[in-house]
Amino acid sequence: MSTRSMTGAAAGEPGDDAVDVDALVDDLFALPLEQFVVARTAAAKRIKASGDAVGAERVGRLTKPTVAAWVVNQVARERPDDVAALVSLGDELRDATADRDRTRLRTLDRLRRERVERVVGEVRDAGEIAGRAVSGTALDRLAETLTAAVMDPDAGALVRAGRLSQALQHVGFGIVDEGGEPADVVELRARTGAVTDDGGTTGGAEPPEDAEEDAQEAAEREVEESAAEVDRLEAERDDADARAREAGDAVGQVEDELARVEDELARIADEREALRARLSDARDAESAAREALDAVDERLDAAEERAASARKARRAARRG
């Protein structure tokens, strides 16, 4: 893709016989977003001055990309191998669908998510692309557009070309733009000049036969249904895993509580044995004390009897 300055390219020089419209379009979508409109006008004028009225009209009708689309375009330019690998993965998914190879479908769909998440994650970590900060919303649109590039071959070619005006999203009935409106990616490829894998544009391609269209639609539906089934089952697995983890945490808490109670029971059992020993000692002491009391009572009785006898003897002595 061309990286020359659009300022010089759009100005042109007197006597230009022909203008490379495709290169100018490529340069337009590579520019900083705020320069797009001015450069588009200059490019259209230059093309018209060269005598290519159709090319001038085509360029003049190009829509300024949204911020999200511009981010996708820059990713396609800075990471062409990653984007090409994702688009190629879409071909593998369609082949696996045609072969009804569900195991490979699950593997490829998991790989699709991993590759999309890796590209988006690296852009997120960088915090910017081509000198412009990337918002969380733009990152979400990037992930959706890369997924659309996998699921739809025309969307894939458009994304690889880096000439989007709006981000894309793959939904149940096809591809939609940021506004949720159906996106005719075939027409968009023709308008922007996005090339196919064999280097041609969609403008001169013959329409497929009805049988081929039906087969492709069936394959796309199978890919979509299989991917949805994988997503559903993985979500179900995640829920089951979360419940298992939660139950495991609960088991751990109960085991900890049981250990605490068992420690407490052991402490109480030790305390009980100590109290029993003290009780036995106390009872022995009580028994000894009662025996001593009985002995004192006997001595007291004897002493009282002697005292009574002494008093009686004293009275007798006094009378005599």
Tab-separated table of C-alpha atoms in Angstrom:
chain	number	residue	atom	x	y	z
A	1	MET	CA	0.000	0.000	0.000
A	2	SER	CA	1.191	3.523	-0.722
A	3	THR	CA	2.511	5.642	2.160
A	4	ARG	CA	3.251	8.830	0.216
A	5	SER	CA	1.877	12.157	1.445
A	6	MET	CA	-1.636	12.895	0.233
A	7	THR	CA	-0.833	16.600	0.152
A	8	GLY	CA	1.665	16.167	-2.642
A	9	ALA	CA	-0.314	13.402	-4.339
A	10	ALA	CA	-3.537	15.380	-4.392
A	11	ALA	CA	-1.974	18.593	-5.662
A	12	GLY	CA	-0.744	16.993	-8.872
A	13	GLU	CA	1.357	18.662	-11.547
A	14	PRO	CA	0.187	20.145	-14.859
A	15	GLY	CA	0.424	17.617	-17.653
A	16	ASP	CA	-0.431	14.494	-15.626
A	17	ASP	CA	-1.912	12.061	-18.155
A	18	ALA	CA	-3.186	9.448	-15.701
A	19	VAL	CA	-3.788	9.135	-11.986
A	20	ASP	CA	-3.582	5.922	-9.961
A	21	VAL	CA	-7.023	6.179	-8.384
A	22	ASP	CA	-6.563	3.040	-6.306
A	23	ALA	CA	-3.345	4.378	-4.787
A	24	LEU	CA	-5.038	7.688	-3.964
A	25	VAL	CA	-7.933	5.865	-2.298
A	26	ASP	CA	-5.490	3.768	-0.311
A	27	ASP	CA	-3.651	6.914	0.793
A	28	LEU	CA	-6.913	8.582	1.831
A	29	PHE	CA	-7.818	5.816	4.269
A	30	ALA	CA	-4.287	5.804	5.690
A	31	LEU	CA	-4.363	9.519	6.591
A	32	PRO	CA	-5.044	10.909	10.068
A	33	LEU	CA	-8.808	11.080	10.407
A	34	GLU	CA	-9.021	14.881	10.524
A	35	GLN	CA	-7.289	15.188	7.136
A	36	PHE	CA	-9.638	12.886	5.252
A	37	VAL	CA	-12.215	15.354	3.921
A	38	VAL	CA	-9.744	17.938	2.640
A	39	ALA	CA	-7.558	15.265	1.035
A	40	ARG	CA	-10.578	13.565	-0.555
A	41	THR	CA	-11.669	16.826	-2.185
A	42	ALA	CA	-8.175	17.498	-3.489
A	43	ALA	CA	-7.837	13.961	-4.816
A	44	ALA	CA	-11.203	14.093	-6.602
A	45	LYS	CA	-10.196	17.371	-8.286
A	46	ARG	CA	-6.895	15.934	-9.409
A	47	ILE	CA	-8.527	12.815	-10.830
A	48	LYS	CA	-11.138	14.885	-12.647
A	49	ALA	CA	-8.412	17.111	-14.073
A	50	SER	CA	-6.732	14.014	-15.496
A	51	GLY	CA	-9.906	13.266	-17.460
A	52	ASP	CA	-11.230	10.430	-15.285
A	53	ALA	CA	-14.690	11.715	-14.378
A	54	VAL	CA	-15.857	8.286	-13.157
A	55	GLY	CA	-12.845	7.914	-10.866
A	56	ALA	CA	-13.318	11.460	-9.586
A	57	GLU	CA	-16.961	10.736	-8.739
A	58	ARG	CA	-16.002	7.482	-7.036
A	59	VAL	CA	-13.442	9.230	-4.833
A	60	GLY	CA	-15.712	12.195	-4.157
A	61	ARG	CA	-18.418	9.854	-2.830
A	62	LEU	CA	-16.117	8.119	-0.350
A	63	THR	CA	-17.417	8.525	3.194
A	64	LYS	CA	-15.166	9.737	5.980
A	65	PRO	CA	-14.513	6.815	8.326
A	66	THR	CA	-15.929	6.786	11.818
A	67	VAL	CA	-13.362	6.693	14.595
A	68	ALA	CA	-13.914	2.950	15.059
A	69	ALA	CA	-13.591	2.263	11.308
A	70	TRP	CA	-10.421	4.352	11.169
A	71	VAL	CA	-8.950	2.280	14.016
A	72	VAL	CA	-9.768	-0.936	12.117
A	73	ASN	CA	-8.171	0.495	8.952
A	74	GLN	CA	-4.969	1.335	10.800
A	75	VAL	CA	-4.855	-2.111	12.398
A	76	ALA	CA	-5.182	-3.628	8.912
A	77	ARG	CA	-2.218	-1.525	7.779
A	78	GLU	CA	-0.016	-2.049	10.831
A	79	ARG	CA	-0.865	-5.744	11.345
A	80	PRO	CA	-1.610	-7.133	7.872
A	81	ASP	CA	-0.405	-10.630	8.737
A	82	ASP	CA	-2.691	-10.873	11.774
A	83	VAL	CA	-5.712	-9.693	9.774
A	84	ALA	CA	-4.874	-12.012	6.873
A	85	ALA	CA	-4.603	-14.935	9.300
A	86	LEU	CA	-8.055	-14.141	10.688
A	87	VAL	CA	-9.597	-13.946	7.212
A	88	SER	CA	-7.909	-17.228	6.288
A	89	LEU	CA	-9.359	-18.751	9.445
A	90	GLY	CA	-12.807	-17.913	8.073
A	91	ASP	CA	-12.056	-20.013	4.977
A	92	GLU	CA	-11.029	-22.899	7.233
A	93	LEU	CA	-14.245	-22.547	9.225
A	94	ARG	CA	-16.319	-22.698	6.039
A	95	ASP	CA	-14.391	-25.772	4.860
A	96	ALA	CA	-14.913	-27.485	8.222
A	97	THR	CA	-18.610	-26.633	7.978
A	98	ALA	CA	-18.845	-28.158	4.529
A	99	ASP	CA	-17.153	-31.295	5.911
A	100	ARG	CA	-19.437	-31.250	8.978
A	101	ASP	CA	-16.314	-31.593	11.119
A	102	ARG	CA	-17.658	-30.370	14.436
A	103	THR	CA	-14.449	-31.065	16.333
A	104	ARG	CA	-12.470	-28.894	13.944
A	105	LEU	CA	-15.206	-26.257	14.030
A	106	ARG	CA	-14.885	-26.006	17.804
A	107	THR	CA	-11.103	-25.799	17.554
A	108	LEU	CA	-11.202	-23.131	14.837
A	109	ASP	CA	-13.841	-21.080	16.615
A	110	ARG	CA	-11.771	-21.111	19.793
A	111	LEU	CA	-8.752	-20.063	17.731
A	112	ARG	CA	-10.814	-17.275	16.177
A	113	ARG	CA	-11.652	-15.858	19.601
A	114	GLU	CA	-8.060	-16.161	20.785
A	115	ARG	CA	-6.664	-14.353	17.734
A	116	VAL	CA	-9.226	-11.564	17.898
A	117	GLU	CA	-8.612	-11.122	21.636
A	118	ARG	CA	-4.843	-11.058	21.085
A	119	VAL	CA	-4.998	-8.304	18.446
A	120	VAL	CA	-7.492	-6.242	20.448
A	121	GLY	CA	-5.525	-6.807	23.659
A	122	GLU	CA	-2.265	-5.613	22.120
A	123	VAL	CA	-3.951	-2.473	20.772
A	124	ARG	CA	-5.514	-1.933	24.197
A	125	ASP	CA	-2.137	-2.324	25.884
A	126	ALA	CA	-0.545	0.155	23.455
A	127	GLY	CA	-3.323	2.659	24.209
A	128	GLU	CA	-3.067	4.194	20.738
A	129	ILE	CA	-2.638	3.470	17.069
A	130	ALA	CA	-1.062	5.711	14.462
A	131	GLY	CA	-0.692	8.372	17.148
A	132	ARG	CA	-4.368	8.459	18.138
A	133	ALA	CA	-5.723	7.229	21.483
A	134	VAL	CA	-8.100	4.275	21.240
A	135	SER	CA	-11.232	4.256	23.406
A	136	GLY	CA	-12.906	1.227	24.944
A	137	THR	CA	-15.824	1.630	22.524
A	138	ALA	CA	-13.472	1.634	19.537
A	139	LEU	CA	-11.824	-1.531	20.883
A	140	ASP	CA	-15.231	-3.209	21.134
A	141	ARG	CA	-15.995	-2.226	17.513
A	142	LEU	CA	-12.554	-3.511	16.491
A	143	ALA	CA	-13.296	-6.925	18.000
A	144	GLU	CA	-16.716	-7.045	16.302
A	145	THR	CA	-15.267	-6.053	12.928
A	146	LEU	CA	-12.452	-8.597	13.092
A	147	THR	CA	-15.037	-11.260	13.931
A	148	ALA	CA	-17.136	-10.149	10.928
A	149	ALA	CA	-13.997	-10.446	8.771
A	150	VAL	CA	-13.725	-14.093	9.800
A	151	MET	CA	-17.392	-14.923	9.344
A	152	ASP	CA	-17.950	-13.240	5.958
A	153	PRO	CA	-15.421	-13.440	3.065
A	154	ASP	CA	-16.482	-10.107	1.546
A	155	ALA	CA	-16.203	-8.403	4.921
A	156	GLY	CA	-12.797	-10.045	5.271
A	157	ALA	CA	-11.590	-8.598	1.956
A	158	LEU	CA	-12.911	-5.156	2.886
A	159	VAL	CA	-11.198	-5.234	6.289
A	160	ARG	CA	-7.918	-6.435	4.778
A	161	ALA	CA	-8.007	-3.546	2.312
A	162	GLY	CA	-8.198	-1.079	5.235
A	163	ARG	CA	-10.894	1.021	3.536
A	164	LEU	CA	-13.806	0.866	5.941
A	165	SER	CA	-16.056	3.854	6.511
A	166	GLN	CA	-17.931	2.153	9.330
A	167	ALA	CA	-17.082	-0.707	11.643
A	168	LEU	CA	-18.878	-3.991	10.955
A	169	GLN	CA	-20.637	-6.592	13.040
A	170	HIS	CA	-21.733	-10.124	12.215
A	171	VAL	CA	-25.271	-10.865	13.387
A	172	GLY	CA	-27.769	-13.626	12.725
A	173	PHE	CA	-28.814	-12.421	9.284
A	174	GLY	CA	-25.455	-11.155	8.009
A	175	ILE	CA	-23.248	-8.097	8.380
A	176	VAL	CA	-24.455	-4.777	9.802
A	177	ASP	CA	-22.742	-1.417	10.252
A	178	GLU	CA	-22.338	0.630	13.443
A	179	GLY	CA	-25.896	1.900	13.150
A	180	GLY	CA	-27.257	-1.634	13.017
A	181	GLU	CA	-28.203	-1.289	9.353
A	182	PRO	CA	-27.473	-4.138	6.916
A	183	ALA	CA	-24.090	-3.550	5.263
A	184	ASP	CA	-23.761	-4.554	1.606
A	185	VAL	CA	-20.104	-5.545	1.838
A	186	VAL	CA	-20.038	-6.666	-1.809
A	187	GLU	CA	-21.104	-3.198	-2.942
A	188	LEU	CA	-18.705	-1.609	-0.457
A	189	ARG	CA	-15.830	-3.645	-1.891
A	190	ALA	CA	-16.680	-2.451	-5.377
A	191	ARG	CA	-17.012	1.165	-4.241
A	192	THR	CA	-13.702	1.268	-2.392
A	193	GLY	CA	-11.806	-1.017	-4.781
A	194	ALA	CA	-11.066	-3.640	-2.123
A	195	VAL	CA	-9.443	-6.570	-3.911
A	196	THR	CA	-10.214	-10.257	-3.648
A	197	ASP	CA	-7.650	-12.858	-2.701
A	198	ASP	CA	-6.758	-13.385	-6.355
A	199	GLY	CA	-6.107	-9.668	-6.857
A	200	GLY	CA	-9.331	-8.792	-8.722
A	201	THR	CA	-12.177	-6.544	-7.627
A	202	THR	CA	-15.759	-7.549	-7.146
A	203	GLY	CA	-16.955	-5.154	-9.810
A	204	GLY	CA	-16.355	-7.502	-12.721
A	205	ALA	CA	-17.175	-10.792	-11.032
A	206	GLU	CA	-19.976	-12.911	-12.397
A	207	PRO	CA	-22.817	-13.569	-9.964
A	208	PRO	CA	-22.710	-17.090	-8.511
A	209	GLU	CA	-25.180	-19.738	-9.521
A	210	ASP	CA	-28.228	-20.260	-7.319
A	211	ALA	CA	-26.918	-23.601	-6.174
A	212	GLU	CA	-23.613	-22.050	-5.154
A	213	GLU	CA	-25.422	-19.270	-3.311
A	214	ASP	CA	-27.560	-21.816	-1.478
A	215	ALA	CA	-24.503	-23.854	-0.550
A	216	GLN	CA	-22.658	-20.784	0.704
A	217	GLU	CA	-25.661	-19.607	2.688
A	218	ALA	CA	-26.022	-23.076	4.203
A	219	ALA	CA	-22.323	-23.106	5.052
A	220	GLU	CA	-22.558	-19.657	6.625
A	221	ARG	CA	-25.573	-20.727	8.660
A	222	GLU	CA	-23.755	-23.855	9.806
A	223	VAL	CA	-20.719	-21.805	10.816
A	224	GLU	CA	-22.948	-19.395	12.691
A	225	GLU	CA	-24.963	-22.136	14.368
A	226	SER	CA	-21.854	-24.110	15.270
A	227	ALA	CA	-20.147	-21.018	16.656
A	228	ALA	CA	-23.282	-20.170	18.625
A	229	GLU	CA	-23.408	-23.730	19.986
A	230	VAL	CA	-19.742	-23.546	20.979
A	231	ASP	CA	-20.342	-20.178	22.646
A	232	ARG	CA	-23.394	-21.556	24.458
A	233	LEU	CA	-21.592	-24.670	25.654
A	234	GLU	CA	-18.518	-22.725	26.717
A	235	ALA	CA	-20.750	-20.301	28.599
A	236	GLU	CA	-22.480	-23.293	30.204
A	237	ARG	CA	-19.081	-24.747	31.090
A	238	ASP	CA	-18.007	-21.406	32.554
A	239	ASP	CA	-21.183	-21.354	34.668
A	240	ALA	CA	-20.592	-24.926	35.811
A	241	ASP	CA	-16.963	-24.116	36.584
A	242	ALA	CA	-18.038	-21.056	38.560
A	243	ARG	CA	-20.550	-23.155	40.509
A	244	ALA	CA	-17.896	-25.803	41.145
A	245	ARG	CA	-15.483	-23.147	42.379
A	246	GLU	CA	-18.194	-21.651	44.575
A	247	ALA	CA	-19.046	-25.091	45.973
A	248	GLY	CA	-15.345	-25.759	46.525
A	249	ASP	CA	-15.032	-22.500	48.425
A	250	ALA	CA	-18.062	-23.479	50.521
A	251	VAL	CA	-16.514	-26.887	51.255
A	252	GLY	CA	-13.318	-25.169	52.311
A	253	GLN	CA	-15.210	-22.820	54.615
A	254	VAL	CA	-17.143	-25.710	56.217
A	255	GLU	CA	-13.933	-27.717	56.648
A	256	ASP	CA	-12.302	-24.734	58.317
A	257	GLU	CA	-15.325	-24.308	60.595
A	258	LEU	CA	-15.319	-28.038	61.391
A	259	ALA	CA	-11.618	-27.918	62.248
A	260	ARG	CA	-12.270	-24.936	64.504
A	261	VAL	CA	-15.135	-26.759	66.248
A	262	GLU	CA	-13.052	-29.921	66.606
A	263	ASP	CA	-10.233	-27.893	68.139
A	264	GLU	CA	-12.756	-26.331	70.491
A	265	LEU	CA	-14.157	-29.753	71.384
A	266	ALA	CA	-10.645	-31.037	72.108
A	267	ARG	CA	-10.002	-28.022	74.317
A	268	ILE	CA	-13.296	-28.565	76.145
A	269	ALA	CA	-12.526	-32.286	76.568
A	270	ASP	CA	-9.163	-31.419	78.108
A	271	GLU	CA	-10.850	-28.866	80.351
A	272	ARG	CA	-13.475	-31.469	81.334
A	273	GLU	CA	-10.780	-33.941	82.360
A	274	ALA	CA	-9.042	-31.255	84.376
A	275	LEU	CA	-12.315	-30.355	86.089
A	276	ARG	CA	-13.007	-34.011	86.828
A	277	ALA	CA	-9.570	-34.320	88.456
A	278	ARG	CA	-10.208	-31.192	90.495
A	279	LEU	CA	-13.636	-32.552	91.495
A	280	SER	CA	-12.081	-35.812	92.658
A	281	ASP	CA	-9.481	-33.919	94.662
A	282	ALA	CA	-12.190	-31.708	96.166
A	283	ARG	CA	-14.277	-34.717	97.141
A	284	ASP	CA	-11.243	-36.335	98.772
A	285	ALA	CA	-10.573	-33.118	100.649
A	286	GLU	CA	-14.231	-32.943	101.680
A	287	SER	CA	-14.114	-36.520	102.981
A	288	ALA	CA	-10.931	-35.824	104.966
A	289	ALA	CA	-12.446	-32.649	106.367
A	290	ARG	CA	-15.601	-34.495	107.452
A	291	GLU	CA	-13.482	-37.182	109.154
A	292	ALA	CA	-11.548	-34.484	110.977
A	293	LEU	CA	-14.839	-32.836	111.928
A	294	ASP	CA	-16.171	-36.093	113.332
A	295	ALA	CA	-12.968	-36.562	115.386
A	296	VAL	CA	-13.213	-33.020	116.730
A	297	ASP	CA	-16.901	-33.593	117.558
A	298	GLU	CA	-15.953	-36.732	119.549
A	299	ARG	CA	-13.210	-34.886	121.421
A	300	LEU	CA	-15.606	-32.021	122.039
A	301	ASP	CA	-18.220	-34.383	123.496
A	302	ALA	CA	-15.609	-35.950	125.786
A	303	ALA	CA	-14.393	-32.532	126.894
A	304	GLU	CA	-17.935	-31.395	127.625
A	305	GLU	CA	-18.531	-34.530	129.698
A	306	ARG	CA	-15.344	-33.904	131.701
A	307	ALA	CA	-16.339	-30.301	132.218
A	308	ALA	CA	-19.769	-31.356	133.492
A	309	SER	CA	-18.170	-33.833	135.910
A	310	ALA	CA	-15.755	-31.177	137.149
A	311	ARG	CA	-18.578	-28.718	137.791
A	312	LYS	CA	-20.519	-31.392	139.633
A	313	ALA	CA	-17.476	-32.207	141.803
A	314	ARG	CA	-16.940	-28.547	142.549
A	315	ARG	CA	-20.538	-28.121	143.761
A	316	ALA	CA	-20.204	-31.168	145.987
A	317	ALA	CA	-16.984	-29.833	147.456
A	318	ARG	CA	-18.586	-26.538	148.270
A	319	ARG	CA	-21.463	-28.181	150.149
A	320	GLY	CA	-19.147	-30.354	152.239
